[in-house]
mmCIF file of C-alpha atoms in Angstrom:
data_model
loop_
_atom_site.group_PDB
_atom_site.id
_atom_site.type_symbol
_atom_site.label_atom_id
_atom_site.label_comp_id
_atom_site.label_asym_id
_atom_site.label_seq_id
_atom_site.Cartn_x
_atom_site.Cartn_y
_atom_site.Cartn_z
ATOM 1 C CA UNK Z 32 9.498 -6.812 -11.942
ATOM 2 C CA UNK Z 33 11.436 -3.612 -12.485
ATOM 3 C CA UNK Z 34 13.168 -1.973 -9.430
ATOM 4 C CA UNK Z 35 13.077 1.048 -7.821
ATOM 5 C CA UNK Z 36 16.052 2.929 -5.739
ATOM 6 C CA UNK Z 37 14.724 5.564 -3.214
ATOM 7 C CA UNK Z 38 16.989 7.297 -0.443
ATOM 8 C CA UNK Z 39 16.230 5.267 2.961
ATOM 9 C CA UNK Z 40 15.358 9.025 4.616
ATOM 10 C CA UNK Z 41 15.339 12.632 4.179
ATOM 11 C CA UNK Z 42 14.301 15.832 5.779
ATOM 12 C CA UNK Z 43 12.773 19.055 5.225
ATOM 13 C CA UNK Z 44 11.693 21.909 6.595
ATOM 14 C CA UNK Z 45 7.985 23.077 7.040
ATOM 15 C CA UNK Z 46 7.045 24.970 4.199
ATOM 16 C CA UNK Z 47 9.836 24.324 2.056
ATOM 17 C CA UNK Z 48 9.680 22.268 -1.021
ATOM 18 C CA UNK Z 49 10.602 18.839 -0.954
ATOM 19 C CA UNK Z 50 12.138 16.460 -3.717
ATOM 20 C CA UNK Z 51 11.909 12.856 -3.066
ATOM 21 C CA UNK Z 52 14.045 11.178 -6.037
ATOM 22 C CA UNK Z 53 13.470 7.607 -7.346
ATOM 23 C CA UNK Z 54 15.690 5.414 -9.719
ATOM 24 C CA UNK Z 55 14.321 2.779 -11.891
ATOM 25 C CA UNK Z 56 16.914 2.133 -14.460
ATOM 26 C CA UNK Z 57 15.172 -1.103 -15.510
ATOM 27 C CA UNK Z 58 11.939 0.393 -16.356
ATOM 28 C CA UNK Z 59 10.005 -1.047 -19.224
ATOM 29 C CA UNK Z 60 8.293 1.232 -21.986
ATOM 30 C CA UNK Z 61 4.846 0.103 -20.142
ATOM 31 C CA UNK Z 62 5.075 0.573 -16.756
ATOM 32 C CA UNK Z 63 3.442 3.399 -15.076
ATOM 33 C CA UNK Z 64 4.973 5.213 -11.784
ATOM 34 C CA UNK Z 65 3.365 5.419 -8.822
ATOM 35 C CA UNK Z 66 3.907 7.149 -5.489
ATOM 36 C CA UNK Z 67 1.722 6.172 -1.942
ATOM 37 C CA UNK Z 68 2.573 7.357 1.262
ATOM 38 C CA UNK Z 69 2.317 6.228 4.463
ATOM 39 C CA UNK Z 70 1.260 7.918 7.704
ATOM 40 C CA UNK Z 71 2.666 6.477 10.771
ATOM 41 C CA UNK Z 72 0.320 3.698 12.204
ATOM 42 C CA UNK Z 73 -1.866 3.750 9.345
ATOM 43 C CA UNK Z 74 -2.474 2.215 5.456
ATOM 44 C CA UNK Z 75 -0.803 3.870 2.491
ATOM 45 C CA UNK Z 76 -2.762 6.135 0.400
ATOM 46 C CA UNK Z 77 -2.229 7.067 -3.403
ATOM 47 C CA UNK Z 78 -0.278 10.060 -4.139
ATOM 48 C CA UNK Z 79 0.225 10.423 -7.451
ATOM 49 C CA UNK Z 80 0.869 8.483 -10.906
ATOM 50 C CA UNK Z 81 2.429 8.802 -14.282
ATOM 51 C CA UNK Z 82 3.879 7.112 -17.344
ATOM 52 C CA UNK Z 83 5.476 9.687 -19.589
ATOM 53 C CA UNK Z 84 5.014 13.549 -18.736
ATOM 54 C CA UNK Z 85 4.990 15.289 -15.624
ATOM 55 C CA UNK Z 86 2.238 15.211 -13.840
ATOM 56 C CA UNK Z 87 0.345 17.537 -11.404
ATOM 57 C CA UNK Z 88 -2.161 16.861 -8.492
ATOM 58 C CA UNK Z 89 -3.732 18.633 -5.265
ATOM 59 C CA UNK Z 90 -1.297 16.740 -3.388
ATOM 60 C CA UNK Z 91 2.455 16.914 -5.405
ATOM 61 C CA UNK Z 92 3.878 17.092 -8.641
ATOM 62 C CA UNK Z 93 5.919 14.182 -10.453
ATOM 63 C CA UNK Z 94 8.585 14.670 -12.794
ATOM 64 C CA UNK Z 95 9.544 12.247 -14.994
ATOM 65 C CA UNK Z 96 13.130 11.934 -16.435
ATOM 66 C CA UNK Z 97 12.852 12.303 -19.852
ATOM 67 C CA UNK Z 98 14.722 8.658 -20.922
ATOM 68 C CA UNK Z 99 12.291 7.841 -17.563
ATOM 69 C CA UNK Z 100 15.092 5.870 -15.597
ATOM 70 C CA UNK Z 101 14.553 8.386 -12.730
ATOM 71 C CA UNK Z 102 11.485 9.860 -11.599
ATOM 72 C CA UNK Z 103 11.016 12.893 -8.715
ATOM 73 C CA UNK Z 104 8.012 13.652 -6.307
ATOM 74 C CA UNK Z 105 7.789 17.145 -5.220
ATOM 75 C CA UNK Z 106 5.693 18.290 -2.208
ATOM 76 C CA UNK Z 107 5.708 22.142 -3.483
ATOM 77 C CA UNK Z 108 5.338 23.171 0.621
ATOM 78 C CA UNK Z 109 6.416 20.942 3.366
ATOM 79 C CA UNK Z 110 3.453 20.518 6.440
ATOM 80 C CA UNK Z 111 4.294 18.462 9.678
ATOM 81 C CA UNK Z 112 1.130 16.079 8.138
ATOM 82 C CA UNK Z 113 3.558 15.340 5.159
ATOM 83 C CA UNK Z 114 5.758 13.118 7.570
ATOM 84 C CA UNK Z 115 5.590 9.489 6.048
ATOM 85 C CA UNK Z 116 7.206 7.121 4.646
ATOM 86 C CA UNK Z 117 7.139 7.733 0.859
ATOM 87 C CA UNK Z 118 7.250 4.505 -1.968
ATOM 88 C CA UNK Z 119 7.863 4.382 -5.519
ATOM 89 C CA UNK Z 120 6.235 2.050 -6.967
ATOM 90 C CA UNK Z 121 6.278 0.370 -10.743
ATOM 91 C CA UNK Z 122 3.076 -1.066 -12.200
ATOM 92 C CA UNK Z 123 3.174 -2.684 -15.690
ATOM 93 C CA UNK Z 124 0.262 -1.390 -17.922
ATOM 94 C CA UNK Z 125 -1.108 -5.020 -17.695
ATOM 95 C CA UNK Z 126 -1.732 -4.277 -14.118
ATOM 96 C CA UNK Z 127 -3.437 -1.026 -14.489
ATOM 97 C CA UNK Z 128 -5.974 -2.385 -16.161
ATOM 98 C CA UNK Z 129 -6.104 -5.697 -14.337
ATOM 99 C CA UNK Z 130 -6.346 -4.052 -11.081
ATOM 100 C CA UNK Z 131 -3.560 -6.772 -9.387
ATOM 101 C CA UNK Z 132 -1.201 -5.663 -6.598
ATOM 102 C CA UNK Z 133 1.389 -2.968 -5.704
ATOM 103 C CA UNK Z 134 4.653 -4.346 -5.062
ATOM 104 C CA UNK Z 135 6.281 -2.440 -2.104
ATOM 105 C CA UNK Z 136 9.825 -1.066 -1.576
ATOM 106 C CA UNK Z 137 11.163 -0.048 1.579
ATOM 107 C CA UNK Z 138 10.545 3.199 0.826
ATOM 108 C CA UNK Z 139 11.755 7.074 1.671
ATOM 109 C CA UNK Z 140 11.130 7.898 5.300
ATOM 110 C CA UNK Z 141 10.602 11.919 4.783
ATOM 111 C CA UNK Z 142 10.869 13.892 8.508
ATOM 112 C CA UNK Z 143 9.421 17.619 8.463
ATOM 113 C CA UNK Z 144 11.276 19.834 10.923
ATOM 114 C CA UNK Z 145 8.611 22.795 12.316
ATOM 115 C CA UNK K 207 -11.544 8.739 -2.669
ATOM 116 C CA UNK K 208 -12.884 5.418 -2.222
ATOM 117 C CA UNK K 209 -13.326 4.172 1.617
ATOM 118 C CA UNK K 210 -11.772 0.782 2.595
ATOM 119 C CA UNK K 211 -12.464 0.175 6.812
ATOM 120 C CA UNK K 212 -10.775 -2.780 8.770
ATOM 121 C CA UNK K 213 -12.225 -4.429 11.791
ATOM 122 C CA UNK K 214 -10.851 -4.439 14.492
ATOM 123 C CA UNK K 215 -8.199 -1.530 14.497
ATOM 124 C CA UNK K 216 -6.578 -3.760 16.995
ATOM 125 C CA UNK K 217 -6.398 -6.641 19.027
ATOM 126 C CA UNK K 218 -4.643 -8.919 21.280
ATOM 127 C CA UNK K 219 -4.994 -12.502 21.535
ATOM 128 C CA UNK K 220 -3.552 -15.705 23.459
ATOM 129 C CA UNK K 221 -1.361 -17.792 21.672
ATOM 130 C CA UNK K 222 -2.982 -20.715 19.961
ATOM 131 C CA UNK K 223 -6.291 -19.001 19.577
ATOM 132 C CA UNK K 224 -7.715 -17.946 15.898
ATOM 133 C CA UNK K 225 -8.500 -14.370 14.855
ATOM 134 C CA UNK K 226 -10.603 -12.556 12.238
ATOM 135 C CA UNK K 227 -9.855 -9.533 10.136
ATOM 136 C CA UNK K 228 -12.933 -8.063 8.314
ATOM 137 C CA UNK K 229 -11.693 -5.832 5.463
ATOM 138 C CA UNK K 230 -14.915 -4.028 3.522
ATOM 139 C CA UNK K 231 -15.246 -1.288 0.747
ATOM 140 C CA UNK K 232 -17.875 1.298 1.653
ATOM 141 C CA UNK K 233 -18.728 3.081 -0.939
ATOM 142 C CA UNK K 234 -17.758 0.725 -3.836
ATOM 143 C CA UNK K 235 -17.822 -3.178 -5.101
ATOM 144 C CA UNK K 236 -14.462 -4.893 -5.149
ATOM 145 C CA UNK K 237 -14.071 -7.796 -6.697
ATOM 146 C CA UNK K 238 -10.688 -8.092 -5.582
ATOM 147 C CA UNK K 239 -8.801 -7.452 -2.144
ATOM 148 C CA UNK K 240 -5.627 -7.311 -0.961
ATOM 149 C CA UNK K 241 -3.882 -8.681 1.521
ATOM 150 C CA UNK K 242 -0.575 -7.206 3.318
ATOM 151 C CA UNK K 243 1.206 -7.538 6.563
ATOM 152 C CA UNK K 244 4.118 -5.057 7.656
ATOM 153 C CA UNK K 245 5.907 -5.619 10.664
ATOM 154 C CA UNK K 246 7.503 -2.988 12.458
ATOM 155 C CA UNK K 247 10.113 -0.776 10.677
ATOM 156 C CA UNK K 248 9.276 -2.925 7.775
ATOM 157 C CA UNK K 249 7.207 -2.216 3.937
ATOM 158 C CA UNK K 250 4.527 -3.719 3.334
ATOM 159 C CA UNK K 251 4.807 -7.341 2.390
ATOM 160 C CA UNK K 252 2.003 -9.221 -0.046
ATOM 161 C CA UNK K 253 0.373 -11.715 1.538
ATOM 162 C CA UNK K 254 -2.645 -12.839 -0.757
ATOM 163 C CA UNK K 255 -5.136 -11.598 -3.685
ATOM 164 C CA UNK K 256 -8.421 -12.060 -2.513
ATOM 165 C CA UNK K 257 -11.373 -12.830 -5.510
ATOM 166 C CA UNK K 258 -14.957 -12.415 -4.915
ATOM 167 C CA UNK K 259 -16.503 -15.963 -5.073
ATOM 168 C CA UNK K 260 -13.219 -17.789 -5.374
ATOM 169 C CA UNK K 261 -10.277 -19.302 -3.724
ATOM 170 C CA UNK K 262 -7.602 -16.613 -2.888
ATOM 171 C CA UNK K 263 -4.069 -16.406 -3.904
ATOM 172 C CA UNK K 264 -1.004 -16.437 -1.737
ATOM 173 C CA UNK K 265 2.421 -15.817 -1.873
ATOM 174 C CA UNK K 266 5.307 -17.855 -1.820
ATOM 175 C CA UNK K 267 5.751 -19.110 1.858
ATOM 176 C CA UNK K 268 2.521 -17.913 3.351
ATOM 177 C CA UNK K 269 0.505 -20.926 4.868
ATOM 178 C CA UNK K 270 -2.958 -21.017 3.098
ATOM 179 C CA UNK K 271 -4.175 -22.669 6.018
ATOM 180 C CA UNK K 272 -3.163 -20.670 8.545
ATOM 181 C CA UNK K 273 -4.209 -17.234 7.262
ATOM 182 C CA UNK K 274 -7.385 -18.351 5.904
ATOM 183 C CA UNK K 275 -9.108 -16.094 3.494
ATOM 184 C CA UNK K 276 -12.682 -15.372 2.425
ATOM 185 C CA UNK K 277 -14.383 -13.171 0.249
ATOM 186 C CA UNK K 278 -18.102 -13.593 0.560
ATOM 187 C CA UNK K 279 -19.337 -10.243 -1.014
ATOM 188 C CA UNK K 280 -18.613 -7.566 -3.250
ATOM 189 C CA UNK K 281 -17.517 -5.578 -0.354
ATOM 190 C CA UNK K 282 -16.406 -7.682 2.303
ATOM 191 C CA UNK K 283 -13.276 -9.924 2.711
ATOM 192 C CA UNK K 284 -12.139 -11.766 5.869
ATOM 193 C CA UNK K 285 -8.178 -12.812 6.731
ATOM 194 C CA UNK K 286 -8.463 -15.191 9.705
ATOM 195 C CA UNK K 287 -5.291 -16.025 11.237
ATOM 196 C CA UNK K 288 -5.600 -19.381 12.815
ATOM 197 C CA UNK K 289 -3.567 -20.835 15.814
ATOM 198 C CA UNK K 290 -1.661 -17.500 16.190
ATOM 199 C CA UNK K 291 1.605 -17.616 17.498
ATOM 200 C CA UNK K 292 4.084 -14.449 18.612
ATOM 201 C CA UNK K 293 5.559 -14.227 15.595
ATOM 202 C CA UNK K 294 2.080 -13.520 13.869
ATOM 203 C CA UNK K 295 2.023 -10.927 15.898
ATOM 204 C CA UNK K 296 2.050 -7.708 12.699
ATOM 205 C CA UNK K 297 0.562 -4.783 11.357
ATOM 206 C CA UNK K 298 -2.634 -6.267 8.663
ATOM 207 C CA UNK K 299 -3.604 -3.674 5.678
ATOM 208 C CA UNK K 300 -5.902 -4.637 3.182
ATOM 209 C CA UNK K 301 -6.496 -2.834 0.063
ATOM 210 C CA UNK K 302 -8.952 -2.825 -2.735
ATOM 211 C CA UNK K 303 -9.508 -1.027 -6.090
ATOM 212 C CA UNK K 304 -12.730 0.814 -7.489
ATOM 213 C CA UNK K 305 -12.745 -0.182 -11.559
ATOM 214 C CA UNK K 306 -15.651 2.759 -11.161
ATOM 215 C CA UNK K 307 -12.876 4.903 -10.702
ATOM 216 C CA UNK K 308 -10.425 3.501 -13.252
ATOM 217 C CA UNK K 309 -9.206 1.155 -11.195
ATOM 218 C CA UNK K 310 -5.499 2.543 -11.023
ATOM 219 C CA UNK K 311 -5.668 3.574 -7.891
ATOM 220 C CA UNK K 312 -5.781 1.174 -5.028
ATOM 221 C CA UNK K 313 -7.697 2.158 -1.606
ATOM 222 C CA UNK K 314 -5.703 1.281 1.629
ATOM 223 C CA UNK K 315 -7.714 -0.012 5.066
ATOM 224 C CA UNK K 316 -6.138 1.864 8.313
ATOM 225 C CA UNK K 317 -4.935 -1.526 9.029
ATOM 226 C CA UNK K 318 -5.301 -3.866 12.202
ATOM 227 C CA UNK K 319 -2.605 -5.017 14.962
ATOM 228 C CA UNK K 320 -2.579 -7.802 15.743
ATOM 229 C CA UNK K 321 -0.780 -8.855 19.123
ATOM 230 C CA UNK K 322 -0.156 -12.348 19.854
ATOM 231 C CA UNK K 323 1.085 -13.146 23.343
#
């Protein structure tokens, strides 16, 4: 399985934009990006997902390097409920459509200062 | 999204006895389930696929018969850890997926703790 590189932490400010930044130089041409997040003390939930071009939800944009080795989540404004630990995760097209698991990094631990 | 609910949130046990996990989708049929464990300052680590109607999957170096899975419905799957010791002692998250919903996306449980003592 391809890797991915995130920062171990990083802060922000409430209401400020944040850029979490993920490497995955060994990416294939099939595998999709995906970003969950979790909450302290609870299960992950999906953020957002993408193969080729940015992408835009109600929760965060992802930008997607254009030779896709590197990919960004941005959190356009910063809330204290944003605290979590953030993971970048590769899925092989295969395993879209198969449905089989997420394999977990350690992750971006993101603190929001009020 | 999709709802996936764990029972119980938590729970503490004596070492040696055995102790059930129920994992169900609420609002959608999964015919596979997840299994993770994360312990503290940890990610989450893979412990087994769980398939509606068949025998689960595990992962290299978790015991089969100590964390003993079952998936007896479309919306139900059980992860009972047997003769639990200290060391079992870990945050359990399942997850599941909704092929209703294109199936990408997979749908976390709030997890269970599990404290051994």
């Amino acid at each position: 399985d391809a890797k991915t590189t995130q920062p171990n932490s990083m802060e922000s400010n409430e209401e400020e934009p944040v850029h979490l930044p993920c490497n995955h130089s060994t990416i294939s041409g099939t595998d999709y990006i995906h970003w969950y997040r979790q909450l302290p003390s609870q299960g992950p939930e999906y953020v957002i997902h993408g193969l080729t071009s940015n992408v835009n939800n109600r929760m965060a944009s992802l930008a997607i390097a254009e030779d896709r080795k590197s990919s960004t989540l941005i959190l356009h404004r910063a809330t204290l409920r944003d605290a979590a630990v953030y993971y970048c995760i590769l899925r092989a097209v295969r395993e879209e459509t198969s449905g089989s698991r997420l394999t977990f990094g350690e992750g971006t631990q993101l603190t929001v200062n009020p | 999204g999709a709802v996936v609910s764990q029972h119980p949130s938590w729970v503490i046990c004596k070492s040696g006895t055995s102790v059930k996990i129920e994992c169900r989708s609420l609002d959608f049929q999964a015919t596979t389930m997840f299994w993770y464990r994360q312990f503290p300052k940890q990610s989450l680590m893979l412990m087994a696929t769980s398939n509606e109607g068949s025998k689960a999957t595990y992962e290299q170096g978790v015991e089969k018969d100590k964390f003993l899975i079952n998936h007896a419905s479309l919306t139900l799957s059980t992860l009972t850890v047997t003769s639990a010791h200290p060391e079992d002692s870990s945050f359990y998250i399942c997850s599941a997926r909704d092929p209703q919903r294109g199936g990408y996306e997979q749908f976390f449980g709030p997890g269970t703790r599990l404290t051994v003592l």
